[in-house]
Short mmCIF file of C-alpha atoms and ligand atoms in Angstrom, two decimals:
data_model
loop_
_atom_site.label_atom_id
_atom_site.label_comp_id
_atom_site.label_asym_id
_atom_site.label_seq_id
_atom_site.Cartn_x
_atom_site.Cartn_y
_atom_site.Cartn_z
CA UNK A 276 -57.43 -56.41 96.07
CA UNK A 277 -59.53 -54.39 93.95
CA UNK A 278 -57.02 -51.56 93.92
CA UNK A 279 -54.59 -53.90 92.97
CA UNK A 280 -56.67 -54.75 90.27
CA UNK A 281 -57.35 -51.41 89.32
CA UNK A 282 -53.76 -50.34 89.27
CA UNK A 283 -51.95 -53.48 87.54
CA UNK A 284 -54.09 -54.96 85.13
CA UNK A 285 -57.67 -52.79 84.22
CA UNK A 286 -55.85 -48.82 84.86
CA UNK A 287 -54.88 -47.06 81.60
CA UNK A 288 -51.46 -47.36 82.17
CA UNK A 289 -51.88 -51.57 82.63
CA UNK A 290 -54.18 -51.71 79.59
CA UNK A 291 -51.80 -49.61 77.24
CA UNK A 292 -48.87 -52.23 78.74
CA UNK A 293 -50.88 -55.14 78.03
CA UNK A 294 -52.45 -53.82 74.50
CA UNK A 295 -50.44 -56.29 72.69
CA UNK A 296 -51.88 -59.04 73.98
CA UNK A 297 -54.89 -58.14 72.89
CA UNK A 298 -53.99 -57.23 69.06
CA UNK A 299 -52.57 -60.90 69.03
CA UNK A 300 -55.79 -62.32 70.12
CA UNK A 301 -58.04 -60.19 67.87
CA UNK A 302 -55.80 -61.78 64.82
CA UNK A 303 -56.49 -64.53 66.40
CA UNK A 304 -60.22 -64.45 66.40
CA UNK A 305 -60.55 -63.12 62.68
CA UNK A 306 -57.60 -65.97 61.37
CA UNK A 307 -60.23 -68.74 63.26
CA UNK A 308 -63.46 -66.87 61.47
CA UNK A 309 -61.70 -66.62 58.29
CA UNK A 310 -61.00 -70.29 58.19
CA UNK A 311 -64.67 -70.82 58.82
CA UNK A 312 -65.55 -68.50 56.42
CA UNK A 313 -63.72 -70.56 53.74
CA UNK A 314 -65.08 -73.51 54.71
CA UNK A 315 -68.23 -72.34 54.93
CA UNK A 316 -69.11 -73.03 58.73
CA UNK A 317 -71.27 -71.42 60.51
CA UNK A 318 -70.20 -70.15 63.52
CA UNK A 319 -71.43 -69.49 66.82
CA UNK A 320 -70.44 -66.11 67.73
CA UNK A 321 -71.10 -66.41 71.36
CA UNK A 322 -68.41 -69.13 71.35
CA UNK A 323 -65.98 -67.34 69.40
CA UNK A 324 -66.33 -64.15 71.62
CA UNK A 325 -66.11 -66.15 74.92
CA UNK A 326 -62.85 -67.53 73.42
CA UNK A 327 -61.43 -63.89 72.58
CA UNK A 328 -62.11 -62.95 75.79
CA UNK A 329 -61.20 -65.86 77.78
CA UNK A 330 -57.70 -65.79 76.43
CA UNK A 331 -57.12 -61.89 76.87
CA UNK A 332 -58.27 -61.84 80.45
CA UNK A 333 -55.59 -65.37 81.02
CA UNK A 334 -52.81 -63.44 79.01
CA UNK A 335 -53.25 -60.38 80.77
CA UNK A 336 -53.53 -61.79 84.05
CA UNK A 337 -51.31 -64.93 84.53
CA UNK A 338 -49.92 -64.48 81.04
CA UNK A 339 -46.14 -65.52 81.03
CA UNK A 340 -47.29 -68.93 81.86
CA UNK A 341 -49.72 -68.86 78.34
CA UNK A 342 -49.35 -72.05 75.78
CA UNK A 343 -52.19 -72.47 73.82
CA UNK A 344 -51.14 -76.51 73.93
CA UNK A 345 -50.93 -77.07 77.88
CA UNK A 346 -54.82 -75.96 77.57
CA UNK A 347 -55.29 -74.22 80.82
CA UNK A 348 -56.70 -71.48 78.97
CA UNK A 349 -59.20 -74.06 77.59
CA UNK A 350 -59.86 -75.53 80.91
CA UNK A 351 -60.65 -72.39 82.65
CA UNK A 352 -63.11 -71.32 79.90
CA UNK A 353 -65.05 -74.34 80.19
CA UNK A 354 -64.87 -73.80 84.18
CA UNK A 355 -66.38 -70.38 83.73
CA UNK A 356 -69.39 -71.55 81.69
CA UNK A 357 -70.44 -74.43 84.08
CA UNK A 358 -69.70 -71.88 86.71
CA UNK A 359 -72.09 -69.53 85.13
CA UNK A 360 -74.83 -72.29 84.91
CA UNK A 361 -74.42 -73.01 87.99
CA UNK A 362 -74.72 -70.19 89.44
CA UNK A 363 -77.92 -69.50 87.44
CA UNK A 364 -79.51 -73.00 89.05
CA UNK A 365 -78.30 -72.29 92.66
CA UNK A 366 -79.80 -68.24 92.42
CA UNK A 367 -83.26 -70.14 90.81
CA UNK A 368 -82.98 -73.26 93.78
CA UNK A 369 -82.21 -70.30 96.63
CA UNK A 370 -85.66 -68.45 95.26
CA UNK A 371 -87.60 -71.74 94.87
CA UNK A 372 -86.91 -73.76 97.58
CA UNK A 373 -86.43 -72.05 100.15
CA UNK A 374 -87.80 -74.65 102.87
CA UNK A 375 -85.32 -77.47 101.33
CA UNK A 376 -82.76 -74.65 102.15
CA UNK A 377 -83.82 -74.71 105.71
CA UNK A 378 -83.42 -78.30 106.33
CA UNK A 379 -79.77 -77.63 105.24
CA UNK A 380 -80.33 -80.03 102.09
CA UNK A 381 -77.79 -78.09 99.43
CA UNK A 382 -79.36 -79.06 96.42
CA UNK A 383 -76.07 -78.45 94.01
CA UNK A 384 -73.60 -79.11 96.29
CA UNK A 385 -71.67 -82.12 94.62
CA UNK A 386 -71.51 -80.07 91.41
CA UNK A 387 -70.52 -76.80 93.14
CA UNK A 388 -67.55 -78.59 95.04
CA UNK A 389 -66.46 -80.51 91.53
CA UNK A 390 -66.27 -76.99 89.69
CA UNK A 391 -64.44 -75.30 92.55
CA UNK A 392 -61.87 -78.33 93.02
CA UNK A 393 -61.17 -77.88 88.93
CA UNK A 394 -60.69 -74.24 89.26
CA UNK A 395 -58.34 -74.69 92.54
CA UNK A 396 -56.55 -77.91 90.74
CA UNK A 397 -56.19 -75.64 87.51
CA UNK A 398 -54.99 -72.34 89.71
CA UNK A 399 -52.97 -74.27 91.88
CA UNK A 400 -50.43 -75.44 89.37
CA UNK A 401 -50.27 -71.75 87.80
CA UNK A 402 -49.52 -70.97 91.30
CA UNK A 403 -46.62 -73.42 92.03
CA UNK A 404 -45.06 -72.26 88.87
CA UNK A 405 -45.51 -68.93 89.05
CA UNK A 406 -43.61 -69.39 92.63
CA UNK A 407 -40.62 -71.45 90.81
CA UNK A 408 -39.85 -68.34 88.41
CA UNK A 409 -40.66 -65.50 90.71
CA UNK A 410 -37.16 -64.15 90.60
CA UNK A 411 -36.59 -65.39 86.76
CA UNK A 412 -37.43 -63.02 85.40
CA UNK A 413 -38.19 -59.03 85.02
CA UNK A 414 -42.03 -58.89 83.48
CA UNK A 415 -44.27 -59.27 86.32
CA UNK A 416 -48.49 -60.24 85.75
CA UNK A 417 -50.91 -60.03 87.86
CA UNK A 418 -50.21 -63.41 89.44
CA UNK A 419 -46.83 -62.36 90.87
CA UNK A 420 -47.94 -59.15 92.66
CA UNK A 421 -50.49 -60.77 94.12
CA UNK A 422 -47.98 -63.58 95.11
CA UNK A 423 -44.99 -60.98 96.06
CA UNK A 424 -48.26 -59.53 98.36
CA UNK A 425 -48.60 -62.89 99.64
CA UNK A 426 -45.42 -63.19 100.66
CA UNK A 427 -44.55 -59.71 102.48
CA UNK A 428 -44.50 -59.85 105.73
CA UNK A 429 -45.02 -56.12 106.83
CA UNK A 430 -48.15 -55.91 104.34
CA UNK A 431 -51.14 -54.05 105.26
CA UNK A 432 -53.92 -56.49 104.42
CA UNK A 433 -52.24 -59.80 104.56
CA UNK A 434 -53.58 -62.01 101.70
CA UNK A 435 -53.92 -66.17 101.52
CA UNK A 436 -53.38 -68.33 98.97
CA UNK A 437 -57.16 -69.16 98.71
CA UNK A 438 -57.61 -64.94 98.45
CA UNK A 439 -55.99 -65.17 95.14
CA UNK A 440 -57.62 -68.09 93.69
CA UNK A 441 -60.66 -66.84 94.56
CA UNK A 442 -59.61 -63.41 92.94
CA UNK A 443 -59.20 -65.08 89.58
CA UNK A 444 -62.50 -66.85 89.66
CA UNK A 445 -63.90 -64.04 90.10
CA UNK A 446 -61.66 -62.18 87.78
CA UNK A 447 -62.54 -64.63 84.91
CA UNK A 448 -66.01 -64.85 86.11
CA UNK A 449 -66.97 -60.94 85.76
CA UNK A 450 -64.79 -59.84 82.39
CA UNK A 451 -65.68 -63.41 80.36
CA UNK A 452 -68.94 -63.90 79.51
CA UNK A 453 -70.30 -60.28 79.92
CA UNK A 454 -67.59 -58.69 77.26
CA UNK A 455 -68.93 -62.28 74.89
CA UNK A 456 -72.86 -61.53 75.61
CA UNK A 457 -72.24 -57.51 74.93
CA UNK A 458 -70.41 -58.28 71.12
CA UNK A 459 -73.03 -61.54 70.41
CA UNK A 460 -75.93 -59.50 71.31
CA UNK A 461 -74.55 -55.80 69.74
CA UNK A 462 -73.82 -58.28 66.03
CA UNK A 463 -77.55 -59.33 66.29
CA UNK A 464 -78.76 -55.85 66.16
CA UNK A 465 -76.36 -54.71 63.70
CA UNK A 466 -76.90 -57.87 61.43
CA UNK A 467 -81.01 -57.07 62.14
CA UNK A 468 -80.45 -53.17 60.86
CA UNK A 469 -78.75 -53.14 57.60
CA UNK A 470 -78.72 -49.53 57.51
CA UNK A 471 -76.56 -49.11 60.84
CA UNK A 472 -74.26 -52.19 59.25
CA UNK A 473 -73.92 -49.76 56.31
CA UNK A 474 -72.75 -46.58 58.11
CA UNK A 475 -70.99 -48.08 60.40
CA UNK A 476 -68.50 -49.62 57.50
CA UNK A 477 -67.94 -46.68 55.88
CA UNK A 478 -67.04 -45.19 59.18
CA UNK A 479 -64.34 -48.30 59.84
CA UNK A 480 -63.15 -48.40 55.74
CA UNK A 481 -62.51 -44.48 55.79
CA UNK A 482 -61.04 -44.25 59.18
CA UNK A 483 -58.59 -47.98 59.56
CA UNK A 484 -58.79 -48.44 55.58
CA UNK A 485 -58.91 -52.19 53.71
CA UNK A 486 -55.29 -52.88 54.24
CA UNK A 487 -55.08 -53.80 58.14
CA UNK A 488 -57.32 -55.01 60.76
CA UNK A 489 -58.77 -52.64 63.05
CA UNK A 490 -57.30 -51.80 66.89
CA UNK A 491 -57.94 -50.63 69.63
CA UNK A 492 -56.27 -47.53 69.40
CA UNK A 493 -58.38 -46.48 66.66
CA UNK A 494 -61.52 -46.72 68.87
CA UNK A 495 -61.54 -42.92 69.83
CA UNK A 496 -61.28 -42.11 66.33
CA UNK A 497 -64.71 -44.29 65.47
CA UNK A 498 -67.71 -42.24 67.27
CA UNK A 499 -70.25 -44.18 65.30
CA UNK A 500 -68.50 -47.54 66.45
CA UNK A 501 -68.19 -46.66 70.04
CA UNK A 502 -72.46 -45.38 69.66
CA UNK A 503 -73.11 -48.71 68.25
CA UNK A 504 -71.57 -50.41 71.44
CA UNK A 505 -72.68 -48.13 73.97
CA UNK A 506 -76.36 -48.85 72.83
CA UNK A 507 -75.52 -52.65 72.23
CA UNK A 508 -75.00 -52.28 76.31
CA UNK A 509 -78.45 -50.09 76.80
CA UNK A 510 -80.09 -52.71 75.15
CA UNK A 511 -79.02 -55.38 76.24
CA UNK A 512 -76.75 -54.95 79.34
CA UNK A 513 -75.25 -58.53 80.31
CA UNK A 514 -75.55 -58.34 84.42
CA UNK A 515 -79.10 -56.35 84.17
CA UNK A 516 -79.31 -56.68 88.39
CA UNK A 517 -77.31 -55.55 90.82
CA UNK A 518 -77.64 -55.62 94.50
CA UNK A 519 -76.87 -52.96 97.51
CA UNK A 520 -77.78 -53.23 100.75
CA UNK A 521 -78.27 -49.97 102.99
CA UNK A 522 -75.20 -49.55 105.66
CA UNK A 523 -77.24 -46.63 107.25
CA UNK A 524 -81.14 -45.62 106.45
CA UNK A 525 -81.96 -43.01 103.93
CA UNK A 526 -84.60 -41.46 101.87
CA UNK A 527 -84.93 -42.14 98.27
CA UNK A 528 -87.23 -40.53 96.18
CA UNK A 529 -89.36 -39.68 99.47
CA UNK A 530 -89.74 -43.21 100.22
CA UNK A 531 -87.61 -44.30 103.64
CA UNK A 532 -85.16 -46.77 103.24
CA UNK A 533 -84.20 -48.69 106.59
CA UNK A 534 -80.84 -49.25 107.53
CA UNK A 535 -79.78 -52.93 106.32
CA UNK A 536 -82.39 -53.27 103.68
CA UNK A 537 -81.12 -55.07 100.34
CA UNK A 538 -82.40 -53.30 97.30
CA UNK A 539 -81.99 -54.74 93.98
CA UNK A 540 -81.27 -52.19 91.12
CA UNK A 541 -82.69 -52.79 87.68
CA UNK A 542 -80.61 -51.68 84.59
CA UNK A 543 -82.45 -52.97 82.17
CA UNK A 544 -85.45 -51.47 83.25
CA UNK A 545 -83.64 -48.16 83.60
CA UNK A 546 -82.29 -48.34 80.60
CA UNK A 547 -85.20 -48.45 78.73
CA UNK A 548 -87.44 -46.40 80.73
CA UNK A 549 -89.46 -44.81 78.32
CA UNK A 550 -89.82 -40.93 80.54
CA UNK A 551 -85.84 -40.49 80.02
CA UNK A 552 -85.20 -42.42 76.23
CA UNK A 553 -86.80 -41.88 73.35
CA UNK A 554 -88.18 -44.67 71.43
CA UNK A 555 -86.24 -46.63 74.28
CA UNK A 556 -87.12 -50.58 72.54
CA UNK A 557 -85.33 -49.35 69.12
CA UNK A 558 -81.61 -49.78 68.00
CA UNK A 559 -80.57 -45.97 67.55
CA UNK A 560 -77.41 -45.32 68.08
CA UNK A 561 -77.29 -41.87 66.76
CA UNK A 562 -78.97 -41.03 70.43
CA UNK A 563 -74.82 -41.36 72.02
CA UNK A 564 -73.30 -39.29 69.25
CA UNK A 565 -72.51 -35.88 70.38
CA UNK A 566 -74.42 -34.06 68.31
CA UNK A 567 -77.59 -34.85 68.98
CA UNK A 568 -76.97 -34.35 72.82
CA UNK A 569 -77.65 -30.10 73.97
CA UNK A 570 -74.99 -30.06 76.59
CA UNK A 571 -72.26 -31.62 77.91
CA UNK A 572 -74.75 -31.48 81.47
CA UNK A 573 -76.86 -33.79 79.57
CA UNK A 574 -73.81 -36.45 79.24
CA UNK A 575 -72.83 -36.01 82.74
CA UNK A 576 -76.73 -36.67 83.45
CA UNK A 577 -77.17 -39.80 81.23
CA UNK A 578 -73.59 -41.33 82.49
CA UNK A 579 -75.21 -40.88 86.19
CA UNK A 580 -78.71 -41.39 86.55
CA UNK A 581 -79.84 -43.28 83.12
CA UNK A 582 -76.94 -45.27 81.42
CA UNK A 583 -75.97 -48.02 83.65
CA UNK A 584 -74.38 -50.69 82.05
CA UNK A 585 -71.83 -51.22 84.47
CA UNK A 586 -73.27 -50.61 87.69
CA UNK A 587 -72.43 -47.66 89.50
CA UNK A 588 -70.42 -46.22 92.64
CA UNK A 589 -68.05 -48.07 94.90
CA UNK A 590 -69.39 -51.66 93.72
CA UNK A 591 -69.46 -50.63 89.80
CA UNK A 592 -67.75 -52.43 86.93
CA UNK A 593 -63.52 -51.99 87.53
CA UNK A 594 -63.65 -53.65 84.10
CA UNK A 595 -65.86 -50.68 81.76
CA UNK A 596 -63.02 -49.45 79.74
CA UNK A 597 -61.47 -52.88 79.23
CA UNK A 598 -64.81 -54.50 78.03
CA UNK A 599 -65.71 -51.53 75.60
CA UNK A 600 -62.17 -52.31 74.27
CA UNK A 601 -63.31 -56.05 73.83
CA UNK A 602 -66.56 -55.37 72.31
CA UNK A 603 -65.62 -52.27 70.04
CA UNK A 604 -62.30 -54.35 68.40
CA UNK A 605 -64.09 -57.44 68.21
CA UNK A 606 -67.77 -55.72 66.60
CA UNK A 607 -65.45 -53.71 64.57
CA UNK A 608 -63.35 -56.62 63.24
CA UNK A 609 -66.15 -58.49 62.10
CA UNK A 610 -67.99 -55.86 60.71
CA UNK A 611 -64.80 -54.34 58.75
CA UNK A 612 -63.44 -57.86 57.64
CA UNK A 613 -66.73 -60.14 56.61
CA UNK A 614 -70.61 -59.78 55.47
CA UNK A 615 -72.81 -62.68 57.66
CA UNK A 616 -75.36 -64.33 56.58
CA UNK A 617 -78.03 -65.82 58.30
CA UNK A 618 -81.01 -68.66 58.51
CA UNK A 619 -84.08 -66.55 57.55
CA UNK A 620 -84.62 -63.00 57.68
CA UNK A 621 -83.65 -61.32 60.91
CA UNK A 622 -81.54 -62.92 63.72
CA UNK A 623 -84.12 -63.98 66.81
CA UNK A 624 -83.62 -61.79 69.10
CA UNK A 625 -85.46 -63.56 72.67
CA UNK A 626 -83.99 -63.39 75.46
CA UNK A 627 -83.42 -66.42 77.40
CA UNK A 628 -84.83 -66.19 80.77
CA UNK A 629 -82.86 -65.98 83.91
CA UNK A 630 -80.24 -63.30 86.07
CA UNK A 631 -77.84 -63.02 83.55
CA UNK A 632 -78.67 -61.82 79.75
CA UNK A 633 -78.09 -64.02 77.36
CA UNK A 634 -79.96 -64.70 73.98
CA UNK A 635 -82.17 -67.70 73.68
CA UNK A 636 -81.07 -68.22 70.40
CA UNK A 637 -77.78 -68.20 70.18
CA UNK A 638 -76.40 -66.33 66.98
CA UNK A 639 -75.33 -68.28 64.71
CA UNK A 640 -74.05 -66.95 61.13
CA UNK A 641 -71.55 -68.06 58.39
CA UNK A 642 -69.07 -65.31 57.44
CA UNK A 643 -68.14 -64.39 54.04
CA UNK A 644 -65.02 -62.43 53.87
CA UNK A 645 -65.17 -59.09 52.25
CA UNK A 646 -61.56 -56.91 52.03
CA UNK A 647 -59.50 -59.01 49.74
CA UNK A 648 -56.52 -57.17 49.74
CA UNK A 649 -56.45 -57.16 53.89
CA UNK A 650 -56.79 -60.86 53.65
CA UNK A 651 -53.92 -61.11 51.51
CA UNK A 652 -51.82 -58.97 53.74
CA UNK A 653 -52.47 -61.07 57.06
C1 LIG B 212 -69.14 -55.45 78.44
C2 LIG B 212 -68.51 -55.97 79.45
C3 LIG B 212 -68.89 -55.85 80.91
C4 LIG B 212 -70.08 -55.48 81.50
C5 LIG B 212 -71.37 -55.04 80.82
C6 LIG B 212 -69.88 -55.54 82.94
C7 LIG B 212 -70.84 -55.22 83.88
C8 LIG B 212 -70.66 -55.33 85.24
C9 LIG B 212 -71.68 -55.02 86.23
C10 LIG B 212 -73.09 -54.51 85.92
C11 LIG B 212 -71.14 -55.25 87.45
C12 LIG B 212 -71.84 -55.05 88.81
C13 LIG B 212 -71.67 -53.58 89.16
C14 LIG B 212 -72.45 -53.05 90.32
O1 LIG B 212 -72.90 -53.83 91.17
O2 LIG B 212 -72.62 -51.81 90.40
C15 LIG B 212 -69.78 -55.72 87.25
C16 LIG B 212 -68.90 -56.06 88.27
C17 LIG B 212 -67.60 -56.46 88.07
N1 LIG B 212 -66.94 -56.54 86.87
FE1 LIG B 212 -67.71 -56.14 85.04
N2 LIG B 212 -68.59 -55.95 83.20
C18 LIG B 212 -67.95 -56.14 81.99
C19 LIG B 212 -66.64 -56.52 81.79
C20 LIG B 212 -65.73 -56.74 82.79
C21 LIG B 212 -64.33 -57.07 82.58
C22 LIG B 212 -63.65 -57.18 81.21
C23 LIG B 212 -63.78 -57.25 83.83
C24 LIG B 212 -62.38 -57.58 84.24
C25 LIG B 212 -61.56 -58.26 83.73
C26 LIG B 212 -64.83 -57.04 84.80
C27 LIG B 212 -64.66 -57.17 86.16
C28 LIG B 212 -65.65 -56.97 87.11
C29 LIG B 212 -65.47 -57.18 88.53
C30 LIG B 212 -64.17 -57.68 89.23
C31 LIG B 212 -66.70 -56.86 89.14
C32 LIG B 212 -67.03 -56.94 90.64
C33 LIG B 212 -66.78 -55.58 91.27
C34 LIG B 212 -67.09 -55.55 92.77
O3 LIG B 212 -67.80 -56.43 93.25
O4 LIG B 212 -66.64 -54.60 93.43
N3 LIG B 212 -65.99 -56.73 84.14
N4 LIG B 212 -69.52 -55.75 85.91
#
């Protein structure tokens, strides 16, 4: 399934195919700021994000059957964020009690079956209908190869209905919140560092101009953008732990590992490790453009042993190039299209404890549009 994934919806050639879909849904998210910004809301960017991506990721994935009014899309976001604090609770209960474990008492398990009926209800019917127009019609998603997979007979790895339901939870799951936490928390620091907002404008303005919004395909074209991002992620990298557990024992940095031993990696820690960064708490993102790196060796070094925002290996992030193109539009957008202002001084940046990394202050900012003649154009 995960080379299915790879292949049809998160490969280069899937994301060029699908890049529409996401240019609709970043005019999307600037036509619902800009009608906040004139009514001078304040908005939660968090929300805002969760919605870009939330919508992209359904589009892209079970997209033909898309209608903002049915509210699936709408559904399955709010599924994903009680998921999310769910999951949180259940990781905290597993840690904390582990002797109510032991007596079999499942301390969340009338919530966890209520989500997981909602998500199967809300799948279900996407399902059924995708199964009614399988032969309609020439522009396949990700739901009908994974249903034309459940249906072949002579496949290698024969796949159940519950495989694929499960596949989109998961989907929605991994590429939702992490792409919303990467732009809420990579605003914060560029809101907090009015120089970087600066240089990072006249980057966008010279490069896309005042007369249409930013895309994705201008990404490679915006180096100080994409340094921005990548140390949005060093700082602040959404999944911060991941977990691997030892198929056959090894040494690591002379210490023996054991065969079957779980080891929890630490990205954040890694990232910020102060004998490979310099000045590793501060928002620089100059330290990702080329020229201040001696060799290309050095990139190859910091991709592999330092900068891990996505994992690494076998079990890494299938989803890296898709979220930078989530968080470098979306960052870009708002920085090219409004100024934000804010309660105070600087945003608060504390991080809200738990396994996941979210802010425990949300960000919350009123936009005030800037390009007039790009808002007359849209
Ligand atoms: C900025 C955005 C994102 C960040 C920082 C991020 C980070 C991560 C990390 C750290 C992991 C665990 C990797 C490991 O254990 O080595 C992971 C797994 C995963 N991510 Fe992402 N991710 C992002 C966006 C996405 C998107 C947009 C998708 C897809 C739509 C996605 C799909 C997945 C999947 C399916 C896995 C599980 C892979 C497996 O278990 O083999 N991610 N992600």
């Amino acid at each position: 399934m995960k080379k299915l994934l790879v292949t049809k919806l998160l490969g280069p050639q899937a994301l060029e195919r699908s890049r529409g879909i996401r240019a609709d849904e970043l005019e999307r998210f600037h036509s619902s700021l800009l009608d906040k910004a004139v009514k001078k809301e304040i908005v939660e960017i968090g929300k805002e994000a969760t919605k870009l991506s939330n919508n992209s990721l359904w589009r892209m994935s079970i997209g033909r059957s898309f209608s903002e009014k049915n509210g699936e899309a709408e559904r399955v976001r709010g599924l994903v964020t009680e998921l999310d604090g769910l999951t949180k609770k259940v990781l905290f209960a597993t840690l904390l009690h582990r002797p109510l474990e032991k007596l079999g008492i499942s301390l969340f398990k009338k919530e966890i079956m209520c989500v997981s009926d909602s998500f199967d209800e809300v799948l279900e019917r996407v399902l059924v209908e995708h199964e009614q127009k399988l032969d309609d019609h020439q522009d396949r998603d990700m739901m009908d190869v994974l249903l034309a997979a459940y249906g072949d007979e002579n496949a290698e790895h024969k796949i159940s209905r519950n495989h694929i339901k499960a596949f989109f939870v998961e989907l929605f799951f991994a590429g939702t919140d992490t792409s919303a936490q990467s732009i809420q928390w990579t605003m914060a620091e560029i809101i907090n560092n009015p120089n970087i907002l600066k240089r990072l404008r006249e980057e966008i303005d010279s490069v896309v101009g005042k007369t249409r919004l930013i895309q994705e395909t201008d990404l490679p074209k915006l180096p100080y953008l994409q340094a921005v991002v990548k140390e949005g992620l060093r700082l602040h990298p959404p999944l911060p732990l991941f977990v691997r557990t030892f198929q056959e024992g090894c040494k690591i940095g002379g210490f023996y590992v054991p065969e079957k031993t779980t080891l929890i990696g630490n990205a954040y820690v890694m990232m910020r490790d102060p004998s490979v960064w310099e000045d590793p708490e501060e928002f620089k993102p100059e330290r990702f453009l080329s020229s201040s790196r001696s060799t290309q060796e050095e990139e190859r070094r910091e991709q592999a042993l330092k900068y891990i925002p996505f994992g690494s290996g076998r079990r890494g992030c299938p989803g890296s190039s898709l979220g930078y193109i989530f968080v470098g539009t979306a960052v870009g957008m708002m920085v090219q299209c409004f100024d934000w202002s804010i309660k105070g001084d600087k945003v608060q940046m504390d991080e809200a404890g738990g396994l996941n990394l979210s802010m425990a202050h949300s960000l919350k900012c009123t936009p005030v549009p800037r390009n007039r003649p790009l808002l007359a154009d849209q």
